[in-house]
mmCIF file of C-alpha atoms and ligand atoms in Angstrom:
data_model
loop_
_atom_site.group_PDB
_atom_site.id
_atom_site.type_symbol
_atom_site.label_atom_id
_atom_site.label_comp_id
_atom_site.label_asym_id
_atom_site.label_seq_id
_atom_site.Cartn_x
_atom_site.Cartn_y
_atom_site.Cartn_z
ATOM 1 C CA UNK H 290 -25.553 21.945 -2.059
ATOM 2 C CA UNK H 291 -27.378 24.213 0.339
ATOM 3 C CA UNK H 292 -25.400 25.729 3.058
ATOM 4 C CA UNK H 293 -27.085 25.532 6.560
ATOM 5 C CA UNK H 294 -25.783 28.211 8.901
ATOM 6 C CA UNK H 295 -25.572 28.093 12.576
ATOM 7 C CA UNK H 296 -28.337 30.668 12.730
ATOM 8 C CA UNK H 297 -30.366 28.316 10.519
ATOM 9 C CA UNK H 298 -30.307 25.692 13.395
ATOM 10 C CA UNK H 299 -27.328 23.555 12.555
ATOM 11 C CA UNK H 300 -25.392 22.480 15.707
ATOM 12 C CA UNK H 301 -22.606 19.886 15.086
ATOM 13 C CA UNK H 302 -22.372 19.312 18.891
ATOM 14 C CA UNK H 303 -25.749 17.507 19.057
ATOM 15 C CA UNK H 304 -24.041 14.340 17.812
ATOM 16 C CA UNK H 305 -21.377 14.538 20.430
ATOM 17 C CA UNK H 306 -23.607 15.291 23.575
ATOM 18 C CA UNK H 307 -23.532 11.960 25.357
ATOM 19 C CA UNK H 308 -21.695 8.664 25.319
ATOM 20 C CA UNK H 309 -24.753 6.969 23.849
ATOM 21 C CA UNK H 310 -25.010 9.240 20.855
ATOM 22 C CA UNK H 311 -21.266 9.265 20.267
ATOM 23 C CA UNK H 312 -21.248 5.528 20.193
ATOM 24 C CA UNK H 313 -24.145 5.461 17.791
ATOM 25 C CA UNK H 314 -22.616 7.630 15.204
ATOM 26 C CA UNK H 315 -19.056 6.232 15.633
ATOM 27 C CA UNK H 316 -17.622 5.687 12.148
ATOM 28 C CA UNK H 317 -14.687 3.304 12.903
ATOM 29 C CA UNK H 318 -13.606 0.863 15.566
ATOM 30 C CA UNK H 319 -10.735 -1.438 16.226
ATOM 31 C CA UNK H 320 -11.791 -4.973 17.296
ATOM 32 C CA UNK H 321 -9.266 -7.668 18.375
ATOM 33 C CA UNK H 322 -10.130 -9.601 15.101
ATOM 34 C CA UNK H 323 -8.456 -6.771 13.194
ATOM 35 C CA UNK H 324 -5.159 -7.332 14.882
ATOM 36 C CA UNK H 325 -2.080 -9.437 14.149
ATOM 37 C CA UNK H 326 0.625 -9.695 16.849
ATOM 38 C CA UNK H 327 4.309 -9.779 15.665
ATOM 39 C CA UNK H 328 6.222 -12.077 17.924
ATOM 40 C CA UNK H 329 9.987 -12.538 18.532
ATOM 41 C CA UNK H 330 11.352 -15.953 18.833
ATOM 42 C CA UNK H 331 14.401 -17.459 20.420
ATOM 43 C CA UNK H 332 15.950 -20.875 20.691
ATOM 44 C CA UNK H 333 15.819 -22.852 23.932
ATOM 45 C CA UNK H 334 13.235 -22.745 26.782
ATOM 46 C CA UNK H 335 13.853 -19.326 28.215
ATOM 47 C CA UNK H 336 12.200 -16.009 27.305
ATOM 48 C CA UNK H 337 13.977 -12.672 27.580
ATOM 49 C CA UNK H 338 12.839 -9.055 27.412
ATOM 50 C CA UNK H 339 13.587 -7.007 24.281
ATOM 51 C CA UNK H 340 15.428 -3.848 25.796
ATOM 52 C CA UNK H 341 14.362 -1.596 22.979
ATOM 53 C CA UNK H 342 10.617 -2.416 23.345
ATOM 54 C CA UNK H 343 9.314 -2.111 26.846
ATOM 55 C CA UNK H 344 6.805 -4.980 27.528
ATOM 56 C CA UNK H 345 7.966 -7.176 24.635
ATOM 57 C CA UNK H 346 9.572 -10.439 25.266
ATOM 58 C CA UNK H 347 11.485 -12.890 23.033
ATOM 59 C CA UNK H 348 9.680 -16.164 23.338
ATOM 60 C CA UNK H 349 10.701 -19.789 23.256
ATOM 61 C CA UNK H 350 8.650 -22.077 21.139
ATOM 62 C CA UNK H 351 6.613 -23.505 24.041
ATOM 63 C CA UNK H 352 6.041 -19.962 25.401
ATOM 64 C CA UNK H 353 4.817 -18.987 21.867
ATOM 65 C CA UNK H 354 2.166 -21.735 21.938
ATOM 66 C CA UNK H 355 1.042 -20.573 25.365
ATOM 67 C CA UNK H 356 0.834 -17.076 24.057
ATOM 68 C CA UNK H 357 -1.234 -18.149 21.041
ATOM 69 C CA UNK H 358 -3.877 -19.828 23.386
ATOM 70 C CA UNK H 359 -4.205 -16.614 25.220
ATOM 71 C CA UNK H 360 -4.480 -14.467 22.133
ATOM 72 C CA UNK H 361 -7.185 -16.674 20.645
ATOM 73 C CA UNK H 362 -9.164 -16.441 23.787
ATOM 74 C CA UNK H 363 -8.914 -12.710 23.507
ATOM 75 C CA UNK H 364 -10.020 -12.757 19.868
ATOM 76 C CA UNK H 365 -6.685 -12.074 18.259
ATOM 77 C CA UNK H 366 -6.349 -14.674 15.431
ATOM 78 C CA UNK H 367 -3.095 -13.874 13.779
ATOM 79 C CA UNK H 368 0.610 -13.794 14.653
ATOM 80 C CA UNK H 369 3.674 -12.919 12.581
ATOM 81 C CA UNK H 370 6.783 -14.652 13.953
ATOM 82 C CA UNK H 371 10.317 -13.214 13.601
ATOM 83 C CA UNK H 372 13.392 -15.259 14.720
ATOM 84 C CA UNK H 373 16.460 -14.112 16.584
ATOM 85 C CA UNK H 374 19.126 -16.132 14.830
ATOM 86 C CA UNK H 375 22.355 -16.954 16.683
ATOM 87 C CA UNK H 376 25.413 -15.491 15.061
ATOM 88 C CA UNK H 377 26.835 -18.874 14.162
ATOM 89 C CA UNK H 378 23.842 -19.685 12.044
ATOM 90 C CA UNK H 379 24.190 -16.597 10.087
ATOM 91 C CA UNK H 380 26.006 -16.448 6.689
ATOM 92 C CA UNK H 381 26.546 -14.020 3.915
ATOM 93 C CA UNK H 382 23.830 -15.892 1.815
ATOM 94 C CA UNK H 383 21.582 -16.621 4.789
ATOM 95 C CA UNK H 384 21.383 -20.362 4.081
ATOM 96 C CA UNK H 385 19.611 -20.936 7.377
ATOM 97 C CA UNK H 386 16.511 -19.440 5.734
ATOM 98 C CA UNK H 387 16.326 -22.680 3.680
ATOM 99 C CA UNK H 388 16.576 -25.025 6.695
ATOM 100 C CA UNK H 389 13.168 -26.787 7.166
ATOM 101 C CA UNK H 390 14.112 -27.130 10.841
ATOM 102 C CA UNK H 391 14.859 -23.433 11.363
ATOM 103 C CA UNK H 392 13.436 -21.842 14.410
ATOM 104 C CA UNK H 393 10.519 -20.291 12.671
ATOM 105 C CA UNK H 394 9.501 -23.608 10.983
ATOM 106 C CA UNK H 395 9.652 -25.419 14.309
ATOM 107 C CA UNK H 396 7.426 -22.659 15.876
ATOM 108 C CA UNK H 397 4.908 -22.819 12.989
ATOM 109 C CA UNK H 398 4.586 -26.585 13.402
ATOM 110 C CA UNK H 399 4.173 -26.227 17.143
ATOM 111 C CA UNK H 400 1.529 -23.631 16.948
ATOM 112 C CA UNK H 401 -0.371 -25.427 14.256
ATOM 113 C CA UNK H 402 -0.363 -28.670 16.141
ATOM 114 C CA UNK H 403 -1.670 -27.047 19.429
ATOM 115 C CA UNK H 404 -3.779 -24.118 18.230
ATOM 116 C CA UNK H 405 -4.769 -24.759 14.617
ATOM 117 C CA UNK H 406 -7.164 -21.796 14.540
ATOM 118 C CA UNK H 407 -4.284 -19.268 14.920
ATOM 119 C CA UNK H 408 -3.383 -17.741 11.553
ATOM 120 C CA UNK H 409 0.256 -17.580 10.934
ATOM 121 C CA UNK H 410 1.751 -14.888 8.712
ATOM 122 C CA UNK H 411 5.282 -15.992 7.920
ATOM 123 C CA UNK H 412 7.700 -13.155 7.056
ATOM 124 C CA UNK H 413 9.712 -13.891 3.983
ATOM 125 C CA UNK H 414 13.056 -12.041 3.803
ATOM 126 C CA UNK H 415 16.680 -12.981 4.531
ATOM 127 C CA UNK H 416 17.660 -10.291 6.908
ATOM 128 C CA UNK H 417 17.357 -12.429 10.200
ATOM 129 C CA UNK H 418 19.847 -14.906 8.593
ATOM 130 C CA UNK H 419 22.474 -12.895 6.827
ATOM 131 C CA UNK H 420 25.724 -11.749 8.495
ATOM 132 C CA UNK H 421 25.519 -8.281 6.763
ATOM 133 C CA UNK H 422 21.822 -7.865 7.787
ATOM 134 C CA UNK H 423 20.579 -7.158 4.359
ATOM 135 C CA UNK H 424 17.315 -8.563 3.106
ATOM 136 C CA UNK H 425 18.871 -10.453 0.211
ATOM 137 C CA UNK H 426 22.010 -12.103 -1.220
ATOM 138 C CA UNK H 427 24.675 -9.622 -2.295
ATOM 139 C CA UNK H 428 26.458 -9.652 -5.685
ATOM 140 C CA UNK H 429 29.981 -10.792 -5.884
ATOM 141 C CA UNK H 430 31.463 -7.423 -5.219
ATOM 142 C CA UNK H 431 29.108 -6.858 -2.281
ATOM 143 C CA UNK H 432 27.896 -3.548 -3.692
ATOM 144 C CA UNK H 433 24.225 -4.449 -4.162
ATOM 145 C CA UNK H 434 21.560 -6.969 -3.460
ATOM 146 C CA UNK H 435 21.210 -9.412 -6.322
ATOM 147 C CA UNK H 436 17.444 -9.260 -6.935
ATOM 148 C CA UNK H 437 16.967 -12.377 -8.922
ATOM 149 C CA UNK H 438 19.270 -14.702 -6.980
ATOM 150 C CA UNK H 439 17.354 -13.568 -3.835
ATOM 151 C CA UNK H 440 14.054 -14.463 -5.463
ATOM 152 C CA UNK H 441 15.258 -18.181 -5.515
ATOM 153 C CA UNK H 442 15.968 -18.133 -1.828
ATOM 154 C CA UNK H 443 12.628 -16.408 -1.052
ATOM 155 C CA UNK H 444 10.721 -18.910 -2.967
ATOM 156 C CA UNK H 445 12.480 -21.770 -1.097
ATOM 157 C CA UNK H 446 11.814 -20.104 2.295
ATOM 158 C CA UNK H 447 8.097 -19.489 1.436
ATOM 159 C CA UNK H 448 7.785 -23.320 0.519
ATOM 160 C CA UNK H 449 9.488 -24.248 3.780
ATOM 161 C CA UNK H 450 7.057 -22.043 5.702
ATOM 162 C CA UNK H 451 4.091 -23.290 3.852
ATOM 163 C CA UNK H 452 5.159 -26.943 4.442
ATOM 164 C CA UNK H 453 5.402 -26.130 8.167
ATOM 165 C CA UNK H 454 1.807 -24.804 8.103
ATOM 166 C CA UNK H 455 1.954 -21.151 7.600
ATOM 167 C CA UNK H 456 -1.397 -19.862 6.341
ATOM 168 C CA UNK H 457 0.018 -16.763 4.669
ATOM 169 C CA UNK H 458 3.573 -15.928 3.572
ATOM 170 C CA UNK H 459 4.564 -12.201 3.854
ATOM 171 C CA UNK H 460 7.484 -11.176 1.512
ATOM 172 C CA UNK H 461 8.792 -8.218 3.317
ATOM 173 C CA UNK H 462 11.911 -7.218 1.510
ATOM 174 C CA UNK H 463 10.787 -4.976 -1.495
ATOM 175 C CA UNK H 464 12.664 -6.978 -4.109
ATOM 176 C CA UNK H 465 11.133 -6.908 -7.615
ATOM 177 C CA UNK H 466 9.009 -9.785 -8.823
ATOM 178 C CA UNK H 467 8.728 -11.544 -5.632
ATOM 179 C CA UNK H 468 4.952 -12.024 -5.437
ATOM 180 C CA UNK H 469 4.662 -13.619 -8.870
ATOM 181 C CA UNK H 470 7.663 -15.814 -8.123
ATOM 182 C CA UNK H 471 6.491 -16.978 -4.724
ATOM 183 C CA UNK H 472 2.897 -17.559 -6.081
ATOM 184 C CA UNK H 473 4.357 -19.714 -8.819
ATOM 185 C CA UNK H 474 6.436 -21.786 -6.376
ATOM 186 C CA UNK H 475 3.576 -22.262 -3.984
ATOM 187 C CA UNK H 476 1.044 -23.412 -6.702
ATOM 188 C CA UNK H 477 3.662 -25.760 -8.360
ATOM 189 C CA UNK H 478 4.070 -27.553 -4.993
ATOM 190 C CA UNK H 479 0.594 -27.995 -3.983
ATOM 191 C CA UNK H 480 0.181 -24.990 -1.792
ATOM 192 C CA UNK H 481 -2.367 -23.039 -3.776
ATOM 193 C CA UNK H 482 -4.373 -22.444 -0.680
ATOM 194 C CA UNK H 483 -1.477 -20.540 1.111
ATOM 195 C CA UNK H 484 -2.070 -16.841 0.714
ATOM 196 C CA UNK H 485 0.289 -13.980 0.170
ATOM 197 C CA UNK H 486 0.276 -10.807 2.251
ATOM 198 C CA UNK H 487 2.467 -8.492 0.282
ATOM 199 C CA UNK H 488 4.568 -5.730 2.083
ATOM 200 C CA UNK H 489 3.751 -3.668 -0.945
ATOM 201 C CA UNK H 490 4.763 -0.161 0.350
ATOM 202 C CA UNK H 491 7.568 -0.661 2.844
ATOM 203 C CA UNK H 492 9.395 2.520 3.452
ATOM 204 C CA UNK H 493 13.135 2.830 4.270
ATOM 205 C CA UNK H 494 12.220 4.004 7.811
ATOM 206 C CA UNK H 495 14.158 4.801 10.858
ATOM 207 C CA UNK H 496 11.128 3.659 12.892
ATOM 208 C CA UNK H 497 12.372 0.092 12.472
ATOM 209 C CA UNK H 498 15.320 0.812 14.865
ATOM 210 C CA UNK H 499 13.951 -1.157 17.946
ATOM 211 C CA UNK H 500 13.051 -4.177 15.757
ATOM 212 C CA UNK H 501 16.640 -4.488 14.558
ATOM 213 C CA UNK H 502 17.660 -4.744 18.163
ATOM 214 C CA UNK H 503 14.972 -7.357 18.778
ATOM 215 C CA UNK H 504 16.005 -9.698 16.028
ATOM 216 C CA UNK H 505 19.774 -8.864 16.279
ATOM 217 C CA UNK H 506 20.453 -7.236 12.964
ATOM 218 C CA UNK H 507 21.014 -3.670 14.336
ATOM 219 C CA UNK H 508 24.733 -3.210 13.622
ATOM 220 C CA UNK H 509 24.101 -3.418 9.926
ATOM 221 C CA UNK H 510 21.179 -1.144 9.449
ATOM 222 C CA UNK H 511 23.324 1.883 8.278
ATOM 223 C CA UNK H 512 24.912 -0.208 5.596
ATOM 224 C CA UNK H 513 27.969 -2.565 5.410
ATOM 225 C CA UNK H 514 31.575 -1.855 4.436
ATOM 226 C CA UNK H 515 30.414 -1.067 0.900
ATOM 227 C CA UNK H 516 27.925 1.469 2.044
ATOM 228 C CA UNK H 517 25.154 -0.624 0.777
ATOM 229 C CA UNK H 518 21.843 0.673 2.216
ATOM 230 C CA UNK H 519 18.208 -0.566 2.566
ATOM 231 C CA UNK H 520 17.309 2.514 0.525
ATOM 232 C CA UNK H 521 18.258 0.591 -2.580
ATOM 233 C CA UNK H 522 15.246 -1.794 -2.150
ATOM 234 C CA UNK H 523 12.805 -0.045 0.312
ATOM 235 C CA UNK H 524 10.672 3.063 -0.628
ATOM 236 C CA UNK H 525 11.803 6.528 -0.103
ATOM 237 C CA UNK H 526 9.796 8.338 2.685
ATOM 238 C CA UNK H 527 9.449 11.259 0.139
ATOM 239 C CA UNK H 528 7.247 9.270 -2.288
ATOM 240 C CA UNK H 529 3.640 8.767 -2.566
ATOM 241 C CA UNK H 530 2.804 7.799 -6.080
ATOM 242 C CA UNK H 531 5.624 5.146 -6.178
ATOM 243 C CA UNK H 532 3.792 3.279 -3.291
ATOM 244 C CA UNK H 533 0.546 3.018 -5.220
ATOM 245 C CA UNK H 534 2.542 1.618 -8.179
ATOM 246 C CA UNK H 535 4.041 -1.037 -5.902
ATOM 247 C CA UNK H 536 0.636 -1.948 -4.529
ATOM 248 C CA UNK H 537 -0.990 -2.209 -8.056
ATOM 249 C CA UNK H 538 2.014 -4.346 -9.227
ATOM 250 C CA UNK H 539 1.590 -6.699 -6.235
ATOM 251 C CA UNK H 540 -2.151 -7.011 -6.868
ATOM 252 C CA UNK H 541 -1.438 -7.856 -10.457
ATOM 253 C CA UNK H 542 1.104 -10.508 -9.351
ATOM 254 C CA UNK H 543 -1.794 -12.153 -7.335
ATOM 255 C CA UNK H 544 -1.202 -10.920 -3.770
ATOM 256 C CA UNK H 545 -4.197 -11.643 -1.635
ATOM 257 C CA UNK H 546 -3.611 -8.774 0.780
ATOM 258 C CA UNK H 547 -1.532 -5.621 0.711
ATOM 259 C CA UNK H 548 0.415 -3.879 3.335
ATOM 260 C CA UNK H 549 1.702 -0.310 4.117
ATOM 261 C CA UNK H 550 4.545 -0.043 6.603
ATOM 262 C CA UNK H 551 5.144 1.887 8.908
ATOM 263 C CA UNK H 552 1.553 2.932 9.774
ATOM 264 C CA UNK H 553 1.046 6.203 11.685
ATOM 265 C CA UNK H 554 3.569 8.317 9.698
ATOM 266 C CA UNK H 555 2.132 6.941 6.428
ATOM 267 C CA UNK H 556 -1.672 7.349 6.772
ATOM 268 C CA UNK H 557 -1.775 9.254 3.471
ATOM 269 C CA UNK H 558 -0.269 6.091 1.737
ATOM 270 C CA UNK H 559 -2.797 3.942 3.422
ATOM 271 C CA UNK H 560 -5.611 6.007 2.165
ATOM 272 C CA UNK H 561 -4.075 6.174 -1.255
ATOM 273 C CA UNK H 562 -3.867 2.280 -1.573
ATOM 274 C CA UNK H 563 -7.262 1.975 -0.041
ATOM 275 C CA UNK H 564 -8.700 4.087 -2.814
ATOM 276 C CA UNK H 565 -6.944 2.229 -5.611
ATOM 277 C CA UNK H 566 -7.320 -1.460 -4.618
ATOM 278 C CA UNK H 567 -10.275 -3.567 -3.541
ATOM 279 C CA UNK H 568 -7.969 -6.099 -1.658
ATOM 280 C CA UNK H 569 -7.890 -6.267 2.088
ATOM 281 C CA UNK H 570 -5.383 -3.757 3.326
ATOM 282 C CA UNK H 571 -2.995 -4.182 6.338
ATOM 283 C CA UNK H 572 -0.945 -1.650 8.146
ATOM 284 C CA UNK H 573 2.228 -2.360 10.187
ATOM 285 C CA UNK H 574 2.502 -0.278 13.257
ATOM 286 C CA UNK H 575 6.247 -0.860 13.600
ATOM 287 C CA UNK H 576 8.463 -1.166 16.551
ATOM 288 C CA UNK H 577 9.440 2.544 16.659
ATOM 289 C CA UNK H 578 5.836 3.556 16.760
ATOM 290 C CA UNK H 579 5.270 1.248 19.680
ATOM 291 C CA UNK H 580 8.311 2.195 21.634
ATOM 292 C CA UNK H 581 7.832 6.004 21.340
ATOM 293 C CA UNK H 582 4.339 5.627 22.939
ATOM 294 C CA UNK H 583 5.669 3.225 25.580
ATOM 295 C CA UNK H 584 8.578 5.535 26.468
ATOM 296 C CA UNK H 585 6.545 8.760 26.643
ATOM 297 C CA UNK H 586 4.042 7.010 28.793
ATOM 298 C CA UNK H 587 6.793 5.707 31.116
ATOM 299 C CA UNK H 588 8.077 9.285 31.475
ATOM 300 C CA UNK H 589 4.525 10.485 32.251
ATOM 301 C CA UNK H 590 4.273 12.587 29.208
ATOM 302 C CA UNK H 591 1.289 10.712 27.539
ATOM 303 C CA UNK H 592 -1.625 8.706 28.712
ATOM 304 C CA UNK H 593 -0.648 5.224 27.640
ATOM 305 C CA UNK H 594 -3.989 3.465 26.873
ATOM 306 C CA UNK H 595 -5.541 6.597 25.388
ATOM 307 C CA UNK H 596 -2.792 7.271 22.975
ATOM 308 C CA UNK H 597 -2.439 3.568 22.133
ATOM 309 C CA UNK H 598 -6.135 3.291 21.226
ATOM 310 C CA UNK H 599 -6.162 6.662 19.277
ATOM 311 C CA UNK H 600 -3.168 5.474 17.272
ATOM 312 C CA UNK H 601 -4.869 2.163 16.288
ATOM 313 C CA UNK H 602 -8.195 3.909 15.434
ATOM 314 C CA UNK H 603 -6.357 6.529 13.213
ATOM 315 C CA UNK H 604 -4.769 3.604 11.193
ATOM 316 C CA UNK H 605 -8.170 1.904 10.838
ATOM 317 C CA UNK H 606 -9.794 5.170 9.840
ATOM 318 C CA UNK H 607 -7.126 5.863 7.240
ATOM 319 C CA UNK H 608 -8.263 2.549 5.539
ATOM 320 C CA UNK H 609 -6.554 -0.416 7.083
ATOM 321 C CA UNK H 610 -8.601 -3.503 7.584
ATOM 322 C CA UNK H 611 -5.952 -5.335 9.487
ATOM 323 C CA UNK H 612 -3.254 -3.906 11.840
ATOM 324 C CA UNK H 613 -0.030 -5.643 12.744
ATOM 325 C CA UNK H 614 0.838 -4.153 16.129
ATOM 326 C CA UNK H 615 2.785 -4.998 19.198
ATOM 327 C CA UNK H 616 -0.194 -3.592 21.197
ATOM 328 C CA UNK H 617 -2.472 -6.479 20.048
ATOM 329 C CA UNK H 618 -2.525 -8.479 23.193
ATOM 330 C CA UNK H 619 -2.894 -5.629 25.599
ATOM 331 C CA UNK H 620 -5.408 -3.804 23.484
ATOM 332 C CA UNK H 621 -7.479 -6.966 23.124
ATOM 333 C CA UNK H 622 -7.351 -7.516 26.955
ATOM 334 C CA UNK H 623 -8.526 -3.988 27.627
ATOM 335 C CA UNK H 624 -11.260 -4.167 24.831
ATOM 336 C CA UNK H 625 -12.633 -7.388 26.478
ATOM 337 C CA UNK H 626 -12.660 -5.849 29.880
ATOM 338 C CA UNK H 627 -14.154 -2.584 28.776
HETATM 339 C C1 LIG B 1239 12.618 -7.032 7.626
HETATM 340 C C2 LIG B 1239 11.729 -6.408 8.495
HETATM 341 C C3 LIG B 1239 11.832 -5.285 9.319
HETATM 342 C C4 LIG B 1239 10.687 -5.158 10.030
HETATM 343 C C5 LIG B 1239 9.801 -6.269 9.666
HETATM 344 N N1 LIG B 1239 10.506 -7.171 8.747
HETATM 345 C C6 LIG B 1239 13.004 -4.341 9.474
HETATM 346 C C7 LIG B 1239 13.818 -3.953 8.273
HETATM 347 O O1 LIG B 1239 13.485 -3.778 7.227
HETATM 348 O O2 LIG B 1239 14.954 -3.727 8.685
HETATM 349 C C8 LIG B 1239 10.355 -4.152 10.936
HETATM 350 C C9 LIG B 1239 9.279 -4.208 11.863
HETATM 351 C C10 LIG B 1239 9.274 -3.257 13.051
HETATM 352 O O3 LIG B 1239 10.084 -2.310 13.042
HETATM 353 O O4 LIG B 1239 8.481 -3.471 13.861
HETATM 354 N N2 LIG B 1239 12.508 -8.051 6.757
#
């Protein structure tokens, strides 16, 4: 390779000189079509603000349907619903997850009836339904999540969500063998067209803090009486190769799309997975990533829109095709108006 020196005429700034040339040589962009909005649901007809996430509201089912119409008009074609389960519907084994009339299933049916083009990515994990807040069913001693018993519950939950009309199910708990197990259950019950978005590389991250407040599982995130922690199933933030192993395993188990979560602190992982798999790749810009930008902007420390847009662009540049982000609606509105 020949080295062209500055004296030899090379000037990098020629390609940055005007808005027109900058646009022309732009390598990446974030379009509304790339985004999925995670939405929080609550029973009843009211909506209420989520204190830990400025600008985010828990929606009733009718409000969700309205939101979906707006999103679609803006070009955002995917939602990922998360329920806030009342305490009296929670139990140690999270049986409410198997209720075909649970809040999420009712919401999916309502959205699919009113706005069928909207893609629904149904989260498959037990944490919204368990009294201890863990993502699975505990063993008798309460010292560990019983992986294989949990798989039965996840398969049942996936079937219920598919029956309600979910386009994709998204197992988010990092149990072993869940993709293969859910694929088999879906196919055996006539849902071979329903896809799987695998939370392949989900880290045991403190950036989920505001989310746990939003779905009401916060008090348990540091472990229950036995000291059981999500670190026994989610990835260690120290590990990189292990994330690629998880992604390749999910691909082998027939996942349709892979995910890395959180996003911005894990761009290296996104790039690693991007380079090792040909599947569409999603990144989840999680609640803590959202709230830190919102909070800093509210204090006047950061320019909200500029930082928001830069964070999304960085995630795309690292290799994500799809971004789950609480900014989806606002970003799409500003994108359309730009
Ligand atoms: C759990 C789940 C979590 C999130 C999505 N699904 C939290 C957790 O593992 O405790 C976090 C999303 C966010 O922080 O925005 N199944």
